[in-house]
Short mmCIF file of C-alpha atoms and ligand atoms in Angstrom, two decimals:
data_model
loop_
_atom_site.label_atom_id
_atom_site.label_comp_id
_atom_site.label_asym_id
_atom_site.label_seq_id
_atom_site.Cartn_x
_atom_site.Cartn_y
_atom_site.Cartn_z
CA MET Y 220 0.00 0.00 0.00
CA THR Y 221 1.25 3.50 -0.81
CA ALA Y 222 1.32 6.24 1.83
CA PRO Y 223 -1.85 8.32 1.95
CA THR Y 224 -1.74 11.47 -0.16
CA SER Y 225 -2.34 14.80 1.50
CA LEU Y 226 -5.08 16.83 -0.14
CA LEU Y 227 -3.65 20.06 1.25
CA GLY Y 228 -2.23 22.46 -1.29
CA LEU Y 229 -3.73 20.80 -4.38
CA SER Y 230 -5.26 23.03 -7.04
CA PRO Y 231 -8.89 22.32 -8.00
CA PRO Y 232 -7.85 20.25 -11.07
CA GLU Y 233 -5.35 18.31 -8.96
CA LEU Y 234 -7.97 17.65 -6.32
CA THR Y 235 -10.39 16.51 -9.00
CA ALA Y 236 -7.80 14.10 -10.39
CA ALA Y 237 -7.06 12.75 -6.91
CA LEU Y 238 -10.72 12.06 -6.24
CA VAL Y 239 -11.26 10.42 -9.62
CA SER Y 240 -8.25 8.19 -9.02
CA ALA Y 241 -9.87 7.17 -5.74
CA GLY Y 242 -12.97 6.00 -7.56
CA VAL Y 243 -15.21 9.09 -7.51
CA PRO Y 244 -17.18 9.06 -10.79
CA GLU Y 245 -16.11 11.90 -13.10
CA LYS Y 246 -19.61 13.33 -13.13
CA ALA Y 247 -19.78 13.56 -9.36
CA ALA Y 248 -16.28 14.98 -9.04
CA PRO Y 249 -17.05 18.73 -9.36
CA MET Y 250 -19.58 18.58 -6.55
CA ARG Y 251 -17.26 16.51 -4.38
CA VAL Y 252 -14.44 18.97 -5.00
CA ARG Y 253 -16.69 21.86 -3.93
CA GLN Y 254 -17.70 20.06 -0.75
CA LEU Y 255 -14.17 19.10 0.19
CA TRP Y 256 -12.84 22.53 -0.68
CA ASN Y 257 -15.31 24.11 1.68
CA TRP Y 258 -14.42 21.76 4.52
CA ILE Y 259 -10.68 22.12 4.04
CA TYR Y 260 -10.30 25.83 3.34
CA VAL Y 261 -13.39 27.43 4.86
CA HIS Y 262 -13.72 25.28 7.96
CA GLY Y 263 -10.16 24.08 8.37
CA ALA Y 264 -11.21 20.42 8.68
CA ARG Y 265 -8.39 18.16 9.74
CA ASP Y 266 -10.32 14.94 9.61
CA PHE Y 267 -12.76 13.49 7.06
CA ALA Y 268 -14.98 12.37 9.93
CA GLU Y 269 -15.95 16.02 10.53
CA MET Y 270 -17.48 16.28 7.07
CA THR Y 271 -20.97 15.50 8.18
CA ASN Y 272 -22.69 16.36 4.92
CA LEU Y 273 -20.83 13.54 3.17
CA ALA Y 274 -22.08 9.98 3.33
CA LYS Y 275 -20.31 7.90 5.95
CA ASP Y 276 -19.07 5.37 3.39
CA PHE Y 277 -17.58 8.12 1.30
CA ARG Y 278 -15.79 9.60 4.32
CA VAL Y 279 -14.31 6.21 5.09
CA GLN Y 280 -13.28 5.80 1.45
CA LEU Y 281 -11.53 9.17 1.54
CA ALA Y 282 -9.79 8.44 4.83
CA GLU Y 283 -8.36 5.23 3.36
CA ARG Y 284 -6.60 7.11 0.60
CA PHE Y 285 -6.02 10.63 1.80
CA VAL Y 286 -5.01 12.78 4.75
CA LEU Y 287 -5.41 16.45 5.60
CA THR Y 288 -2.36 16.73 7.80
CA ARG Y 289 -0.48 19.99 8.21
CA PRO Y 290 3.24 20.32 8.72
CA GLU Y 291 4.16 19.30 12.25
CA VAL Y 292 4.45 22.07 14.86
CA GLU Y 293 7.81 21.59 16.62
CA THR Y 294 7.52 24.58 18.91
CA GLU Y 295 5.29 27.56 19.42
CA GLN Y 296 6.73 30.62 21.13
CA ILE Y 297 4.78 33.64 22.28
CA SER Y 298 6.54 36.97 22.67
CA ASN Y 299 5.75 39.36 25.48
CA ASP Y 300 4.26 41.66 22.79
CA GLY Y 301 1.86 38.94 21.62
CA THR Y 302 3.81 37.96 18.51
CA ARG Y 303 3.79 34.19 17.97
CA LYS Y 304 6.34 32.11 16.16
CA TRP Y 305 5.92 28.54 15.06
CA LEU Y 306 8.78 26.29 14.13
CA LEU Y 307 7.36 23.82 11.65
CA ARG Y 308 8.73 20.57 10.38
CA SER Y 309 7.96 18.55 7.27
CA GLY Y 310 10.56 15.85 7.76
CA PRO Y 311 14.11 15.36 9.00
CA GLY Y 312 16.01 18.62 8.53
CA ILE Y 313 13.08 20.37 6.86
CA GLU Y 314 12.27 23.07 9.37
CA TYR Y 315 10.94 26.57 8.81
CA GLU Y 316 9.17 29.32 10.66
CA ALA Y 317 5.98 31.35 10.47
CA VAL Y 318 5.23 34.41 12.60
CA PHE Y 319 1.92 36.01 13.60
CA ILE Y 320 2.01 39.72 14.42
CA PRO Y 321 -1.16 41.02 16.07
CA GLU Y 322 -1.89 44.73 15.75
CA PRO Y 323 -4.92 46.79 16.67
CA GLY Y 324 -7.61 45.97 14.10
CA ARG Y 325 -5.47 43.61 12.06
CA GLY Y 326 -3.18 40.64 12.25
CA THR Y 327 -0.38 39.76 9.87
CA LEU Y 328 1.03 36.33 9.24
CA CYS Y 329 4.59 36.26 7.97
CA VAL Y 330 5.17 33.15 5.89
CA SER Y 331 8.34 31.39 4.69
CA SER Y 332 8.83 30.30 1.10
CA GLN Y 333 12.07 28.31 1.41
CA VAL Y 334 13.99 26.41 4.06
CA GLY Y 335 17.09 28.57 4.30
CA CYS Y 336 17.98 31.03 1.55
CA THR Y 337 20.51 31.47 -1.26
CA LEU Y 338 20.76 35.24 -1.10
CA ASN Y 339 23.26 35.87 1.72
CA CYS Y 340 22.11 39.39 2.54
CA ARG Y 341 24.71 40.48 5.07
CA PHE Y 342 22.31 41.79 7.72
CA CYS Y 343 19.87 38.87 7.58
CA HIS Y 344 20.04 35.91 9.92
CA THR Y 345 18.27 33.58 7.49
CA GLY Y 346 21.00 34.47 5.00
CA THR Y 347 23.51 32.61 7.16
CA GLN Y 348 21.60 29.39 6.63
CA ARG Y 349 22.21 27.53 3.40
CA LEU Y 350 19.24 26.69 1.22
CA VAL Y 351 17.85 23.31 2.20
CA ARG Y 352 14.98 23.27 -0.27
CA ASN Y 353 11.97 25.09 -1.67
CA LEU Y 354 8.74 24.76 0.26
CA THR Y 355 5.86 23.09 -1.56
CA PRO Y 356 2.46 24.77 -2.07
CA SER Y 357 1.08 22.61 0.69
CA GLU Y 358 3.84 23.65 3.10
CA ILE Y 359 3.35 27.33 2.28
CA VAL Y 360 -0.42 27.31 2.56
CA GLY Y 361 -0.04 24.95 5.54
CA GLN Y 362 1.59 27.79 7.50
CA LEU Y 363 -1.60 29.84 7.24
CA MET Y 364 -3.73 26.84 8.14
CA ILE Y 365 -1.64 26.04 11.20
CA ALA Y 366 -1.79 29.64 12.35
CA ARG Y 367 -5.57 29.63 11.90
CA ASP Y 368 -5.76 26.38 13.88
CA ALA Y 369 -3.66 27.82 16.72
CA LEU Y 370 -5.54 31.12 16.80
CA ARG Y 371 -8.94 29.42 16.39
CA ASP Y 372 -9.40 31.61 13.35
CA TRP Y 373 -11.83 29.44 11.40
CA PRO Y 374 -14.09 29.64 9.46
CA SER Y 375 -12.65 31.73 6.66
CA THR Y 376 -16.00 33.43 6.24
CA SER Y 377 -15.96 34.87 9.76
CA GLU Y 378 -16.12 38.67 9.91
CA ASN Y 379 -13.66 39.06 12.74
CA ARG Y 380 -10.73 37.09 11.47
CA ARG Y 381 -7.52 37.46 13.42
CA ILE Y 382 -5.28 36.91 10.40
CA THR Y 383 -6.21 39.68 8.00
CA ASN Y 384 -2.93 39.97 6.06
CA VAL Y 385 -0.26 37.63 4.78
CA VAL Y 386 3.27 38.71 3.92
CA LEU Y 387 5.86 36.53 2.24
CA MET Y 388 8.61 37.96 4.37
CA GLY Y 389 9.72 34.88 6.25
CA MET Y 390 12.60 32.63 5.31
CA GLY Y 391 13.59 32.43 1.68
CA GLU Y 392 13.25 34.33 -1.57
CA PRO Y 393 9.72 33.81 -2.93
CA LEU Y 394 10.66 34.66 -6.51
CA TYR Y 395 13.22 31.83 -6.49
CA ASN Y 396 10.34 29.47 -5.74
CA PHE Y 397 7.92 31.04 -8.16
CA GLU Y 398 5.65 28.17 -9.16
CA ASN Y 399 5.06 26.91 -5.63
CA VAL Y 400 4.52 30.41 -4.26
CA LYS Y 401 2.10 31.16 -7.07
CA ALA Y 402 0.14 27.96 -6.42
CA ALA Y 403 0.06 28.63 -2.67
CA LEU Y 404 -1.08 32.23 -3.05
CA ALA Y 405 -3.82 31.14 -5.43
CA LEU Y 406 -5.15 29.07 -2.53
CA VAL Y 407 -4.64 31.82 0.04
CA THR Y 408 -6.61 34.30 -2.08
CA ASP Y 409 -9.29 31.91 -3.33
CA GLY Y 410 -12.66 33.53 -2.62
CA ASP Y 411 -14.34 30.19 -1.92
CA GLY Y 412 -11.53 29.09 0.35
CA LEU Y 413 -9.08 30.89 2.60
CA ALA Y 414 -10.42 34.12 1.12
CA LEU Y 415 -7.78 36.74 1.75
CA SER Y 416 -7.93 39.58 -0.75
CA LYS Y 417 -4.92 39.93 -3.06
CA ARG Y 418 -4.38 43.41 -1.71
CA ARG Y 419 -3.81 41.98 1.71
CA VAL Y 420 -1.15 39.58 0.50
CA THR Y 421 2.31 41.04 -0.01
CA LEU Y 422 5.18 39.31 -1.72
CA SER Y 423 8.58 40.65 -0.76
CA THR Y 424 11.61 40.19 -2.98
CA ALA Y 425 15.25 41.16 -2.71
CA GLY Y 426 15.02 41.88 -6.44
CA VAL Y 427 14.80 38.87 -8.73
CA VAL Y 428 14.15 41.28 -11.57
CA PRO Y 429 13.17 38.87 -14.38
CA MET Y 430 10.41 37.39 -12.22
CA ILE Y 431 8.86 40.69 -11.09
CA PRO Y 432 6.64 41.23 -14.17
CA ARG Y 433 5.46 37.63 -13.97
CA ALA Y 434 4.66 38.08 -10.28
CA GLY Y 435 2.50 41.05 -11.20
CA ARG Y 436 0.70 39.29 -14.03
CA GLU Y 437 0.35 35.81 -12.61
CA ILE Y 438 0.13 36.35 -8.84
CA GLY Y 439 -1.21 39.90 -8.61
CA SER Y 440 -0.44 40.40 -4.95
CA ALA Y 441 1.01 43.57 -3.50
CA LEU Y 442 4.76 43.89 -3.99
CA ALA Y 443 7.48 44.83 -1.54
CA ILE Y 444 11.10 45.36 -2.51
CA SER Y 445 13.96 44.91 -0.07
CA LEU Y 446 15.84 47.96 -1.27
CA HIS Y 447 18.11 48.83 1.69
CA ALA Y 448 20.58 50.98 -0.26
CA VAL Y 449 20.49 53.73 -2.86
CA ARG Y 450 23.82 53.08 -4.54
CA ASP Y 451 25.04 49.93 -6.23
CA GLU Y 452 28.36 49.85 -4.43
CA ILE Y 453 26.64 49.54 -1.06
CA ARG Y 454 23.79 47.36 -2.23
CA ASP Y 455 26.27 44.98 -3.90
CA VAL Y 456 27.67 44.30 -0.43
CA ILE Y 457 24.56 44.11 1.73
CA VAL Y 458 22.13 42.60 -0.82
CA PRO Y 459 24.48 40.64 -3.09
CA ILE Y 460 21.80 39.78 -5.66
CA ASN Y 461 22.30 43.42 -6.68
CA LYS Y 462 25.46 42.38 -8.53
CA LYS Y 463 23.25 40.36 -10.84
CA TYR Y 464 20.32 42.76 -11.01
CA PRO Y 465 21.49 46.29 -10.21
CA LEU Y 466 19.33 49.14 -8.93
CA LYS Y 467 18.57 50.60 -12.33
CA GLU Y 468 17.01 47.36 -13.57
CA LEU Y 469 15.22 46.78 -10.30
CA LEU Y 470 13.61 50.22 -10.31
CA GLU Y 471 12.63 49.86 -13.94
CA ALA Y 472 10.80 46.62 -13.07
CA CYS Y 473 8.99 48.51 -10.29
CA ARG Y 474 8.02 51.37 -12.57
CA THR Y 475 6.43 48.92 -14.97
CA TYR Y 476 5.01 46.49 -12.40
CA PRO Y 477 1.64 45.33 -13.74
CA GLY Y 478 -1.18 47.00 -11.83
CA VAL Y 479 0.94 49.51 -9.94
CA SER Y 480 -1.00 52.70 -9.18
CA ASN Y 481 -1.58 55.14 -6.34
CA ALA Y 482 -4.14 52.75 -4.95
CA ARG Y 483 -1.68 49.85 -5.27
CA ARG Y 484 1.68 51.17 -4.22
CA ILE Y 485 4.92 49.29 -4.06
CA THR Y 486 6.50 49.10 -0.63
CA PHE Y 487 10.22 49.75 -0.44
CA GLU Y 488 11.77 48.21 2.63
CA TYR Y 489 14.83 49.92 3.96
CA VAL Y 490 16.70 48.45 6.91
CA MET Y 491 18.44 51.08 9.03
CA LEU Y 492 22.08 50.09 9.50
CA LYS Y 493 24.20 52.41 11.57
CA GLY Y 494 26.94 54.06 9.52
CA ILE Y 495 26.17 51.94 6.44
CA ASN Y 496 23.08 53.31 4.69
CA ASP Y 497 21.55 55.83 7.08
CA THR Y 498 22.88 59.28 6.20
CA LEU Y 499 20.44 62.07 5.41
CA ALA Y 500 22.06 62.43 2.00
CA GLU Y 501 20.97 58.84 1.36
CA ALA Y 502 17.43 59.69 2.45
CA ARG Y 503 17.38 62.41 -0.20
CA GLU Y 504 18.84 60.07 -2.81
CA LEU Y 505 16.20 57.54 -1.92
CA VAL Y 506 13.33 59.85 -2.77
CA LYS Y 507 15.03 60.80 -6.01
CA LEU Y 508 15.61 57.20 -6.93
CA ILE Y 509 11.98 56.15 -6.63
CA ARG Y 510 10.51 59.32 -8.06
CA GLY Y 511 7.53 58.51 -10.28
CA ILE Y 512 6.85 55.12 -8.72
CA PRO Y 513 3.68 54.95 -6.61
CA ALA Y 514 5.39 53.90 -3.40
CA LYS Y 515 5.51 53.65 0.35
CA ILE Y 516 8.75 53.39 2.22
CA ASN Y 517 8.99 51.11 5.18
CA LEU Y 518 11.95 51.89 7.40
CA ILE Y 519 12.95 48.83 9.38
CA PRO Y 520 15.15 49.25 12.45
CA PHE Y 521 17.82 46.59 12.11
CA ASN Y 522 17.02 43.59 14.28
CA PRO Y 523 20.14 42.14 15.84
CA TRP Y 524 21.03 38.47 15.92
CA PRO Y 525 23.98 36.64 17.43
CA GLY Y 526 27.14 37.46 15.48
CA ALA Y 527 25.51 40.07 13.21
CA PRO Y 528 28.09 42.40 11.67
CA TYR Y 529 25.88 45.52 11.94
CA GLU Y 530 24.13 47.71 14.46
CA CYS Y 531 20.80 49.48 14.30
CA SER Y 532 20.91 53.20 13.48
CA ASP Y 533 20.31 55.58 16.35
CA TRP Y 534 16.68 56.41 16.90
CA GLU Y 535 17.12 60.14 16.20
CA GLN Y 536 18.80 59.27 12.94
CA ILE Y 537 15.91 57.04 11.93
CA GLU Y 538 13.50 59.84 12.74
CA LYS Y 539 15.42 62.41 10.72
CA PHE Y 540 15.68 59.98 7.83
CA ALA Y 541 11.94 59.33 8.01
CA GLU Y 542 11.19 63.04 8.07
CA ILE Y 543 13.02 63.65 4.80
CA VAL Y 544 11.16 60.81 3.16
CA ASN Y 545 7.89 62.07 4.58
CA ARG Y 546 8.43 65.60 3.43
CA ALA Y 547 8.98 64.31 -0.08
CA GLY Y 548 5.42 63.01 0.06
CA TYR Y 549 5.95 59.36 0.88
CA ALA Y 550 4.34 57.57 3.76
CA SER Y 551 7.29 56.23 5.69
CA PRO Y 552 6.21 54.34 8.75
CA VAL Y 553 9.03 53.02 10.87
CA ARG Y 554 8.31 49.36 11.43
CA THR Y 555 8.05 48.67 15.14
CA PRO Y 556 10.22 45.68 15.92
CA ARG Y 557 7.97 42.84 17.02
CA GLY Y 558 8.83 39.59 18.69
CA ARG Y 559 12.54 40.30 19.11
CA ASP Y 560 12.58 38.38 22.39
CA ILE Y 561 11.73 35.17 20.55
CA MET Y 562 13.86 35.97 17.49
CA ALA Y 563 10.73 36.44 15.44
CA ALA Y 564 11.41 39.94 14.08
CA CYS Y 565 12.35 40.71 10.46
CA GLY Y 566 15.53 38.99 9.45
CA GLN Y 567 15.87 36.98 12.66
CA LEU Y 568 14.36 33.76 11.39
CA LYS Y 569 16.60 30.79 11.07
CA SER Y 570 15.48 27.24 11.56
CA ALA Y 571 16.92 24.34 13.46
CA SER Y 572 17.79 22.65 10.18
CA VAL Y 573 21.30 23.96 10.66
CA LYS Y 574 21.29 25.09 14.24
CA GLN Y 575 21.02 22.56 17.03
CA ARG Y 576 17.91 20.59 16.29
CA ALA Y 577 15.01 21.91 18.34
CA SER Y 578 13.94 18.33 18.95
CA GLU Y 579 17.20 17.67 20.74
CA ARG Y 580 16.52 20.30 23.36
CA SER Y 581 14.28 19.63 26.34
CA ALA Y 582 11.09 21.60 26.87
CA ALA Y 583 12.63 23.26 29.91
CA GLU Y 584 15.63 24.38 27.90
CA LYS Y 585 13.41 25.82 25.21
CA HIS Y 586 11.47 27.70 27.86
CA ALA Y 587 14.59 29.05 29.49
CA GLU Y 588 15.93 30.12 26.14
CA LEU Y 589 12.71 31.99 25.40
CA ARG Y 590 12.79 33.79 28.73
CA SER Y 591 16.39 34.77 29.10
CA ALA Y 592 19.16 34.18 26.63
CA GLU Y 593 17.87 36.01 23.60
CA LEU Y 594 16.12 38.72 25.59
CA ALA Y 595 19.43 39.54 27.20
CA ARG Y 596 21.16 39.84 23.85
CA MET Y 597 18.64 42.30 22.45
CA PRO Y 598 19.12 45.98 23.15
CA SER Y 599 16.07 47.49 24.81
N1 SAH E 226 13.89 37.34 0.37
C1 SAH E 226 12.76 38.23 0.45
C2 SAH E 226 11.82 37.86 1.56
C3 SAH E 226 12.37 38.09 2.96
S1 SAH E 226 11.58 39.48 3.61
C4 SAH E 226 13.25 39.66 0.57
O1 SAH E 226 14.44 39.85 0.74
O2 SAH E 226 12.46 40.58 0.44
C5 SAH E 226 12.43 39.82 5.04
C6 SAH E 226 12.64 41.32 5.19
O3 SAH E 226 13.36 41.58 6.40
C7 SAH E 226 13.48 41.85 4.05
O4 SAH E 226 13.11 43.15 3.73
C8 SAH E 226 14.82 41.81 4.69
O5 SAH E 226 15.73 42.58 3.99
C9 SAH E 226 14.52 42.29 6.08
N2 SAH E 226 15.57 41.95 7.03
C10 SAH E 226 16.45 40.95 6.95
N3 SAH E 226 17.25 40.93 8.03
C11 SAH E 226 16.88 41.94 8.80
C12 SAH E 226 17.31 42.41 10.07
N4 SAH E 226 18.28 41.81 10.72
N5 SAH E 226 16.67 43.48 10.60
C13 SAH E 226 15.64 44.05 9.94
N6 SAH E 226 15.18 43.64 8.76
C14 SAH E 226 15.79 42.60 8.19
#
């Protein structure tokens, strides 16, 4: 007997094919797909037995062939600011993280697209972890489903959902895993399923320029660009993909991003690194550089991690920088660091696939680590 197939993450045609292969008559398949789809993505069903509008025999037949299992939750950590981080596992050495950031009136889930990363951005903790592999559609969409399970955030049709936004800003470069990310986001934004609007889903890229137009046409989510520098010689060092796709090409791709408009602005992320990219002259260059692109600028205070070669800019410097950007007419919120005490903030994610395996540590150790070690390392 072969191992049961998971139905999570399949597209409607793939689900249809799976059901037909399990003996569902072709004619009945569309209705069965609709019923299952509703149970899986609207109600978050984890077991066929819950599907009470399906005949018992059919439920048994499904359970013999298929499962609805999510990735395994290795650990869940809750920050003192309410941010939650899950370390998830799909098999030996396949570990990745998802982070939920609650805010007044909204809640954002930050999702990973790869285990590890190939980009090696100098200020990013994930960048110190080699790429293990791309996540599958089921593993990407599974992060949202696990978070909804943990937050009791089903059904998808509820008016007061806790997860209102999804950002692909976790581990990995989403545009280096294009097909899987595209398939996963199709599920995330499916109106009859998980039902998040495309405007509330943001894909962040360090600048895989050739894939940006395709992302606009085929995915249609909001776009964020990890800019972080205004001159090639600095960006080459801190975001090395810049050597392949320099600023000029990156900004041209933004200017022509399908669907970009004042109502659908591109977010430029800019990490504030003390003495590296944070002069006021650079703030002025920044506004010049993006002139003509409907944009927001998101200033991110650098989040430290053990052994990081940079420091966060001084707060007054960040404020002055933000003021210049603001005066030029761009919204420039400074991103409040969230979940630093559990290493859940931007750029702090790194999974146990390379570090000591989480499974090798005792629960008490994990707890102690949460409470003390990393808190102590973070500046207040
Ligand atoms: N590879 C994609 C998706 C990751 S998004 C991308 O680069 O856009 C993660 C965001 O956090 C990026 O903007 C990244 O540059 C930023 N980041 C990485 N390390 C950081 C750190 N230590 N402090 C603050 N932001 C960081």
